[in-house]
Short mmCIF file of N, CA and C and ligand atoms in Angstrom, two decimals:
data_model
loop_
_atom_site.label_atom_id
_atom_site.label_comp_id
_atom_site.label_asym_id
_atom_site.label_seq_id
_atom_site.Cartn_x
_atom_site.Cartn_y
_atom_site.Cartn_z
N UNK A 1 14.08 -15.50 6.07
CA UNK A 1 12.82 -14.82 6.35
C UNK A 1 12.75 -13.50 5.59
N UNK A 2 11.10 -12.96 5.38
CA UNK A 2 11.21 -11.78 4.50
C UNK A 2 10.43 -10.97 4.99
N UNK A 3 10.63 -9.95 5.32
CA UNK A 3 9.23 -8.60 5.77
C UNK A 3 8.78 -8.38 4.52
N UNK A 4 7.47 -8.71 4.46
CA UNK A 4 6.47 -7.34 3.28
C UNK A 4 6.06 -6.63 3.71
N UNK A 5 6.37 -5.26 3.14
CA UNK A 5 5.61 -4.10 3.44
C UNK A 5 4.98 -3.74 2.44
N UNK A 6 3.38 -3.67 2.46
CA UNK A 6 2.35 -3.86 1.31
C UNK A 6 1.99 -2.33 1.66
N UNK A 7 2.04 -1.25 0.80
CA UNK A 7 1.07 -0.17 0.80
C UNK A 7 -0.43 -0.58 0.35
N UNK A 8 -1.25 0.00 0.88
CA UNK A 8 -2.74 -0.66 0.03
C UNK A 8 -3.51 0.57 0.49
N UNK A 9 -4.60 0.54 -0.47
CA UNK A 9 -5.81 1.45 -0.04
C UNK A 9 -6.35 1.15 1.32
N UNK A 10 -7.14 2.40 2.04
CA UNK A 10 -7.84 1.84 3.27
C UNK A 10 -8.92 1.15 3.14
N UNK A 11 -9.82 1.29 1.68
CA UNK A 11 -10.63 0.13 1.70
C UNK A 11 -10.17 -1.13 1.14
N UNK A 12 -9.26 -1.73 1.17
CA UNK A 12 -8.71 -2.90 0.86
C UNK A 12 -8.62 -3.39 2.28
N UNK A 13 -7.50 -2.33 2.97
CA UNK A 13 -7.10 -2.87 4.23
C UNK A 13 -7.82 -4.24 5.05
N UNK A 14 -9.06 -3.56 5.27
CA UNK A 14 -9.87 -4.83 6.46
C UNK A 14 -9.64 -6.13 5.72
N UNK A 15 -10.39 -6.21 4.70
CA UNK A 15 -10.28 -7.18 3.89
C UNK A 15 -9.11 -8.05 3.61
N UNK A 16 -8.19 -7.11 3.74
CA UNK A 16 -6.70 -7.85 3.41
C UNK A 16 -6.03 -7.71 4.97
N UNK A 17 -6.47 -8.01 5.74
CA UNK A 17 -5.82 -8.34 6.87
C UNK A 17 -6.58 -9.83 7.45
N UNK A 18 -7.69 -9.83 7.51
CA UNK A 18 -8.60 -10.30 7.79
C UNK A 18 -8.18 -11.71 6.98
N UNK A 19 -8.28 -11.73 5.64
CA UNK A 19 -7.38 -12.90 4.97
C UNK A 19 -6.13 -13.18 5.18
N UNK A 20 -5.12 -12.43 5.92
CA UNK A 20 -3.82 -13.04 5.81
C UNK A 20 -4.19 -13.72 7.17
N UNK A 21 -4.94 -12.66 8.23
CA UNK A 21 -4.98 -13.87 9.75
C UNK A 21 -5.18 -15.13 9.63
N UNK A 22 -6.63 -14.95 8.60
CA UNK A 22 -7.45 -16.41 8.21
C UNK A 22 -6.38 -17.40 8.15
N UNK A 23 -5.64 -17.09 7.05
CA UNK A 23 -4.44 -18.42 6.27
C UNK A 23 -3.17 -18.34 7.39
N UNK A 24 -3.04 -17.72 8.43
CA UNK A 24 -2.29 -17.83 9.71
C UNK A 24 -1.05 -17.04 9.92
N UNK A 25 -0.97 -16.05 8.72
CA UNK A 25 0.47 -14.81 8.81
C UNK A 25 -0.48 -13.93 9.88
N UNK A 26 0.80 -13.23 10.69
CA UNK A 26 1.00 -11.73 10.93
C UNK A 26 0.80 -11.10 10.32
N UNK A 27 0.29 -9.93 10.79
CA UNK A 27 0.46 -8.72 10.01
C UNK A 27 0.62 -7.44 11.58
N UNK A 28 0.95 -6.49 10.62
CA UNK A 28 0.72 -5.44 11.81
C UNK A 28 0.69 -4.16 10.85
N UNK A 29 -0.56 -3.50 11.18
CA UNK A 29 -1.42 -2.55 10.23
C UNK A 29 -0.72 -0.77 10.73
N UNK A 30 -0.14 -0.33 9.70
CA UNK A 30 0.27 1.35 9.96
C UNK A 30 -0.52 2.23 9.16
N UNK A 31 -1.15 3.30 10.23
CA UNK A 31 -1.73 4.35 9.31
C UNK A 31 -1.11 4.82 8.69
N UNK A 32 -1.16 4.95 7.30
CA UNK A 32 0.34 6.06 6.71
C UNK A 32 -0.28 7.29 5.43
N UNK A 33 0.36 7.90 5.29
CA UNK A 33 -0.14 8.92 4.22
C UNK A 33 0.63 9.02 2.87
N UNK A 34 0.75 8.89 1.72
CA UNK A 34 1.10 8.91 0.28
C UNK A 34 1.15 10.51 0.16
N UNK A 35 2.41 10.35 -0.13
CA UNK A 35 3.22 11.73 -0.40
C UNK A 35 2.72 12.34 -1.65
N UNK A 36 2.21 11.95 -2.66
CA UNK A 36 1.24 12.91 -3.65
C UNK A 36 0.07 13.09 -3.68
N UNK A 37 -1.06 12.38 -3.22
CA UNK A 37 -2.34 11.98 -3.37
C UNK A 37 -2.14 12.97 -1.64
N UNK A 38 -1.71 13.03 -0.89
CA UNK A 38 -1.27 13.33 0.40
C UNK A 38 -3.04 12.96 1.13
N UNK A 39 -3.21 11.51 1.04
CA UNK A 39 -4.62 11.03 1.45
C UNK A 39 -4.25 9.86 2.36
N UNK A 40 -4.81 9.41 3.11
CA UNK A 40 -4.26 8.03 4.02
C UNK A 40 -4.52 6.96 2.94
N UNK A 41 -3.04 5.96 3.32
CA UNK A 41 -3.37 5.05 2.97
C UNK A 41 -2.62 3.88 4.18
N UNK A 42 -2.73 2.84 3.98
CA UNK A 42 -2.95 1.48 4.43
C UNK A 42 -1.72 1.09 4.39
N UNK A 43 -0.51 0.45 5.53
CA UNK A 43 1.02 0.19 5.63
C UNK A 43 0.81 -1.04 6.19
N UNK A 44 0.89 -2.27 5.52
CA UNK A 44 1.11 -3.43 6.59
C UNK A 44 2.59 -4.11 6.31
N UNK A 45 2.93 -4.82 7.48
CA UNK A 45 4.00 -5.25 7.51
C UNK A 45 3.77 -6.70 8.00
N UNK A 46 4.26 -7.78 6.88
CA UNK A 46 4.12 -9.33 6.98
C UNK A 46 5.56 -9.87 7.39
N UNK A 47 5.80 -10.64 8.50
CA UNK A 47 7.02 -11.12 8.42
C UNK A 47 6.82 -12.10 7.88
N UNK A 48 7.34 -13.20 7.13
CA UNK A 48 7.12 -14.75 6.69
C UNK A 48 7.82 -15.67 6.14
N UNK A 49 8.39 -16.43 6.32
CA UNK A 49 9.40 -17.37 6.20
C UNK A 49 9.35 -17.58 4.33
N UNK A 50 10.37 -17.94 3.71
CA UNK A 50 10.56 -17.63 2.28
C UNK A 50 9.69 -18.08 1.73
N UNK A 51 9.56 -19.57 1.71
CA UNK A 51 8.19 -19.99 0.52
C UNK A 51 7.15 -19.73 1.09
N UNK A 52 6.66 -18.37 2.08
CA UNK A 52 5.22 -18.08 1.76
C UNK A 52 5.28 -16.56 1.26
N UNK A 53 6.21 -16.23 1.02
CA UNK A 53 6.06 -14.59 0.14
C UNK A 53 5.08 -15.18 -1.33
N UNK A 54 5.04 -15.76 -1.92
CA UNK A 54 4.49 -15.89 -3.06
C UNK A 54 2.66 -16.22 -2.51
N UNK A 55 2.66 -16.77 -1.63
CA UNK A 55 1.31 -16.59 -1.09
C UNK A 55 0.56 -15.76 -0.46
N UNK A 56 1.57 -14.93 0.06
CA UNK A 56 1.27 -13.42 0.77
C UNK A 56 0.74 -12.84 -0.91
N UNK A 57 1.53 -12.87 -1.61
CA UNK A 57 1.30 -11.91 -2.61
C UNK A 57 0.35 -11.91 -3.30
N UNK A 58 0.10 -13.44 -3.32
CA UNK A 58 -1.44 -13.76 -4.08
C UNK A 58 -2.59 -13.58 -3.41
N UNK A 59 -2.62 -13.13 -2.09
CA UNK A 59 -3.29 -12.69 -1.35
C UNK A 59 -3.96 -11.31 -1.32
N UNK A 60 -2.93 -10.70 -1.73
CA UNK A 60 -2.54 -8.95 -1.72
C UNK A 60 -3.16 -8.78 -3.14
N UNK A 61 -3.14 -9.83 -4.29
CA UNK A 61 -3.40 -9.55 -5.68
C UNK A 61 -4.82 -9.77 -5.98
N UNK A 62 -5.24 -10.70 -5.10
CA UNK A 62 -7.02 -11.09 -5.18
C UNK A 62 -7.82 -10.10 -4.44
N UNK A 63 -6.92 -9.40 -3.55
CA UNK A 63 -7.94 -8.80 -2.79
C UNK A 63 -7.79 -6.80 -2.93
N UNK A 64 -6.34 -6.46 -3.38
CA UNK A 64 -6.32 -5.36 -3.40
C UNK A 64 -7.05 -4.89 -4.92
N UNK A 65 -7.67 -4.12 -5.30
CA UNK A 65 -7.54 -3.29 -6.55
C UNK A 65 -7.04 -1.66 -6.92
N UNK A 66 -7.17 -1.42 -7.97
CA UNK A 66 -6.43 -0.57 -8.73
C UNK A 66 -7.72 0.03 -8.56
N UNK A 67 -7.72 1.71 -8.70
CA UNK A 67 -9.10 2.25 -8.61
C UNK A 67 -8.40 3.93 -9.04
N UNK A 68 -9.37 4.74 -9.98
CA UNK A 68 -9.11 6.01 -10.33
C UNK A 68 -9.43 6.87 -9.16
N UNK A 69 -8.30 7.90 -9.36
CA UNK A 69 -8.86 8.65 -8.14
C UNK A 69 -8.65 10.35 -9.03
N UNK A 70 -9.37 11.46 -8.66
CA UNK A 70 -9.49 12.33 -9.13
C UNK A 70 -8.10 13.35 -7.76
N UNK A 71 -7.51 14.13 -8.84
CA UNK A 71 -6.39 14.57 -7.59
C UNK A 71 -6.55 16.52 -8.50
N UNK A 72 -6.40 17.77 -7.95
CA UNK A 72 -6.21 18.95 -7.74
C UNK A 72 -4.99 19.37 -7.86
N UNK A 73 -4.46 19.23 -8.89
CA UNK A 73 -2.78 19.66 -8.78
C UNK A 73 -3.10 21.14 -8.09
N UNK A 74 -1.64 21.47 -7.36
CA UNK A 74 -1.69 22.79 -6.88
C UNK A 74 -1.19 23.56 -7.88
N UNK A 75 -1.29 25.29 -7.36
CA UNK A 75 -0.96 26.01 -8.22
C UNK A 75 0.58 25.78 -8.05
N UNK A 76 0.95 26.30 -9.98
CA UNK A 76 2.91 26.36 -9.66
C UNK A 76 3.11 27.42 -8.44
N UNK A 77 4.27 26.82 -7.97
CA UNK A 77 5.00 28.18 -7.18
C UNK A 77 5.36 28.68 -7.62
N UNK A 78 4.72 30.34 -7.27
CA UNK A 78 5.88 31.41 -8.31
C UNK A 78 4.90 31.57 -9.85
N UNK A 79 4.27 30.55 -9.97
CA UNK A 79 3.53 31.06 -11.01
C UNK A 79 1.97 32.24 -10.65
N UNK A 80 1.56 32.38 -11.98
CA UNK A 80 0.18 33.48 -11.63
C UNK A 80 -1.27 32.83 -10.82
N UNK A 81 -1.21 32.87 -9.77
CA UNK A 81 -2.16 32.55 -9.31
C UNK A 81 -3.77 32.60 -9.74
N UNK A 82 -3.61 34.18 -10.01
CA UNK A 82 -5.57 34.79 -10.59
C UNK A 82 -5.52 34.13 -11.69
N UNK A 83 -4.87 33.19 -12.69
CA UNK A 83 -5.04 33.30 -13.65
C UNK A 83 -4.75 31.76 -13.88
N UNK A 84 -4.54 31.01 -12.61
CA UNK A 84 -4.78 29.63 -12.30
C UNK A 84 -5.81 28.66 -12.79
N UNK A 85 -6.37 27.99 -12.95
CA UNK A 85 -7.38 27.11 -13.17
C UNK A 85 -6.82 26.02 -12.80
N UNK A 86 -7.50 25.15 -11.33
CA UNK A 86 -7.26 24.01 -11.29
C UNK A 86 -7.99 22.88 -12.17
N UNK A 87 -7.75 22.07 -12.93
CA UNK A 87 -8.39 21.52 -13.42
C UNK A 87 -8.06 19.78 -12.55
N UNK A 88 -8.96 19.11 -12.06
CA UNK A 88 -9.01 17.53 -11.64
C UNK A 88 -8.18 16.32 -12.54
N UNK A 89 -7.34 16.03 -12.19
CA UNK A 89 -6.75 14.89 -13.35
C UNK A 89 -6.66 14.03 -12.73
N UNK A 90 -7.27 13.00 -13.41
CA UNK A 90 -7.17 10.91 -12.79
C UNK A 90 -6.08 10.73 -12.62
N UNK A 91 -5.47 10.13 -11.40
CA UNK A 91 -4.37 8.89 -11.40
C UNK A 91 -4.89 7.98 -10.61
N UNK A 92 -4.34 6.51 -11.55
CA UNK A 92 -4.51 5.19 -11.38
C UNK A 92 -4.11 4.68 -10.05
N UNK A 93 -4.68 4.68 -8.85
CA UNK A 93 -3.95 4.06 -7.39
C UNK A 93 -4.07 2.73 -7.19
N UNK A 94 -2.86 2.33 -7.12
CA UNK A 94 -2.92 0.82 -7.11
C UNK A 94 -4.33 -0.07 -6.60
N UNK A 95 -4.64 -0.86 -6.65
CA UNK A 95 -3.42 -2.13 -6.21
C UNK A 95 -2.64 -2.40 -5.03
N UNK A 96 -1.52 -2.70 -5.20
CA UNK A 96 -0.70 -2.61 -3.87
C UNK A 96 0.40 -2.26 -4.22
N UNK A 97 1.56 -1.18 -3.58
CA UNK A 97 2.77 -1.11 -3.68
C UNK A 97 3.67 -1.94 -2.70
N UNK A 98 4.53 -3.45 -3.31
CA UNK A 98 4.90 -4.02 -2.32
C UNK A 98 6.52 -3.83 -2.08
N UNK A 99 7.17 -4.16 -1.28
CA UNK A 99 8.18 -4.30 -1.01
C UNK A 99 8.35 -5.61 -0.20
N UNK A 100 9.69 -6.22 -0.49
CA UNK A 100 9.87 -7.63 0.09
C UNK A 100 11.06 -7.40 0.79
N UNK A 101 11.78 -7.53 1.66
CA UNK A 101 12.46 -7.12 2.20
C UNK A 101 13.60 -7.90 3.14
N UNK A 102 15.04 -8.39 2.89
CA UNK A 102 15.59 -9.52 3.57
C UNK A 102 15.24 -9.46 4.92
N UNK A 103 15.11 -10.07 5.75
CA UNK A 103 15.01 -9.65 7.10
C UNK A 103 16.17 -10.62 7.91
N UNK A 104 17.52 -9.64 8.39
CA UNK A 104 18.61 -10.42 8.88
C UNK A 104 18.40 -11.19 10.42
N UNK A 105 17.45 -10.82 11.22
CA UNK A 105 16.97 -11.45 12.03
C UNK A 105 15.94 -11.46 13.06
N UNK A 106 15.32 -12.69 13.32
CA UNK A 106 13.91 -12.11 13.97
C UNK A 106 13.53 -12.47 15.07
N UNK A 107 13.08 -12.15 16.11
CA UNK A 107 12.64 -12.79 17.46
C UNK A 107 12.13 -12.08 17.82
N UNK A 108 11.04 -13.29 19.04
CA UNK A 108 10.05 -12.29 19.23
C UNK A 108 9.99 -13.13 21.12
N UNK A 109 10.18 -11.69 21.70
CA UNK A 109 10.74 -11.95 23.16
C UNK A 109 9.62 -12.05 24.38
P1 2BA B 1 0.63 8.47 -3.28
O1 2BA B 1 2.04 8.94 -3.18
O2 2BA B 1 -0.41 9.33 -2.69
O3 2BA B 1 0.34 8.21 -4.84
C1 2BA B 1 -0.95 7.87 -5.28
C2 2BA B 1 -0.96 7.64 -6.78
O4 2BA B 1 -0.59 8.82 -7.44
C3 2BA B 1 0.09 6.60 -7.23
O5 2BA B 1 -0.48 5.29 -7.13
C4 2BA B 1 0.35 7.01 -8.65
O6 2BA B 1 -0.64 6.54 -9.54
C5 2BA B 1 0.22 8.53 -8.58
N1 2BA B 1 1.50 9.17 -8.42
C6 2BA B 1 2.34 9.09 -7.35
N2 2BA B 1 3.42 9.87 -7.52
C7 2BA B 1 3.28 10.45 -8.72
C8 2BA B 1 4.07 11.37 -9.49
N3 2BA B 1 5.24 11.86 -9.02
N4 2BA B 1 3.59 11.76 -10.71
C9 2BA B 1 2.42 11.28 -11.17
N5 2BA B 1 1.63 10.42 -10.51
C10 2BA B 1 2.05 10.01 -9.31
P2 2BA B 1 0.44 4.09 -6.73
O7 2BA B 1 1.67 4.06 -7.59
O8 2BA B 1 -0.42 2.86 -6.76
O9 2BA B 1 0.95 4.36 -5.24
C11 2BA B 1 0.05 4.25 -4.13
C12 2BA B 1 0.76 4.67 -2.86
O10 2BA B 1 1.84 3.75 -2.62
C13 2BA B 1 1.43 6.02 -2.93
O11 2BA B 1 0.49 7.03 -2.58
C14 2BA B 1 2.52 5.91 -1.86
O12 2BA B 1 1.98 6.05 -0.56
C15 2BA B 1 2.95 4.45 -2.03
N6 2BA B 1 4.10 4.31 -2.94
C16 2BA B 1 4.06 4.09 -4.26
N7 2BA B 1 5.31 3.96 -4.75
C17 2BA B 1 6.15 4.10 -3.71
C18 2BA B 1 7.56 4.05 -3.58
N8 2BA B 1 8.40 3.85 -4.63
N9 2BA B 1 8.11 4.24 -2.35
C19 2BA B 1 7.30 4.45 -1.27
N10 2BA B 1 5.94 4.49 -1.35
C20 2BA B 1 5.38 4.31 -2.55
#
């Protein structure tokens, strides 16, 4: 058996839960926050027996996208503040960040 833990955007989320119920996986949905973007994003966790990780994933691949997001670097620390200019720079946010994960054992009581 394998846990996925899929990071995803929150507008992916519904959508991609909603399809894994459909096709008959678990899921169980965590609010979580991304340590650079420091914005919420979307934590689910799939348990699923081996030959359906490749279907989880194709799941996660049709439905999540990649989307620009505009981010505010902060000022350096220690550097000159008055003389700062933040300027907005794009980074590319997935998609999905997945992780697959052995899972040594599972029950559910
Ligand atoms: P965030 O940490 O908020 O990152 C959002 C996006 O910012 C990332 O998109 C990436 O394009 C960019 N980014 C992140 N760290 C960066 C850095 N040190 N320098 C430059 N750009 C950086 P994704 O790669 O698609 O990641 C989306 C979210 O997935 C991340 O949100 C984080 O919550 C999670 N994530 C990604 N990689 C991870 C990892 N190795 N371990 C744990 N969580 C991860």
């Amino acid at each position: 058996m394998k846990l996925i833990v899929a990071i995803v955007q929150d507008k992916d989320a519904v959508r991609l839960i909603e399809a894994l119920v459909d096709q008959g996986y678990r899921a169980t949905k965590l609010a979580t926050t991304g340590g650079f973007l420091r914005e919420g994003n979307t934590t689910l966790l799939v348990g699923v027996e081996d030959d359906r990780v490749d279907d989880v994933l194709d799941i996660i691949r049709r439905i999540c996208h990649s989307r620009e997001q505009l981010v505010t670097p902060l000022a350096p620390v220690g550097g000159p503040i008055d003389s700062y200019v933040p300027y907005p720079v794009e980074v590319l946010v997935g998609g999905a960040t997945v992780f697959v994960l052995h899972v040594e054992r599972y029950e559910r009581v």
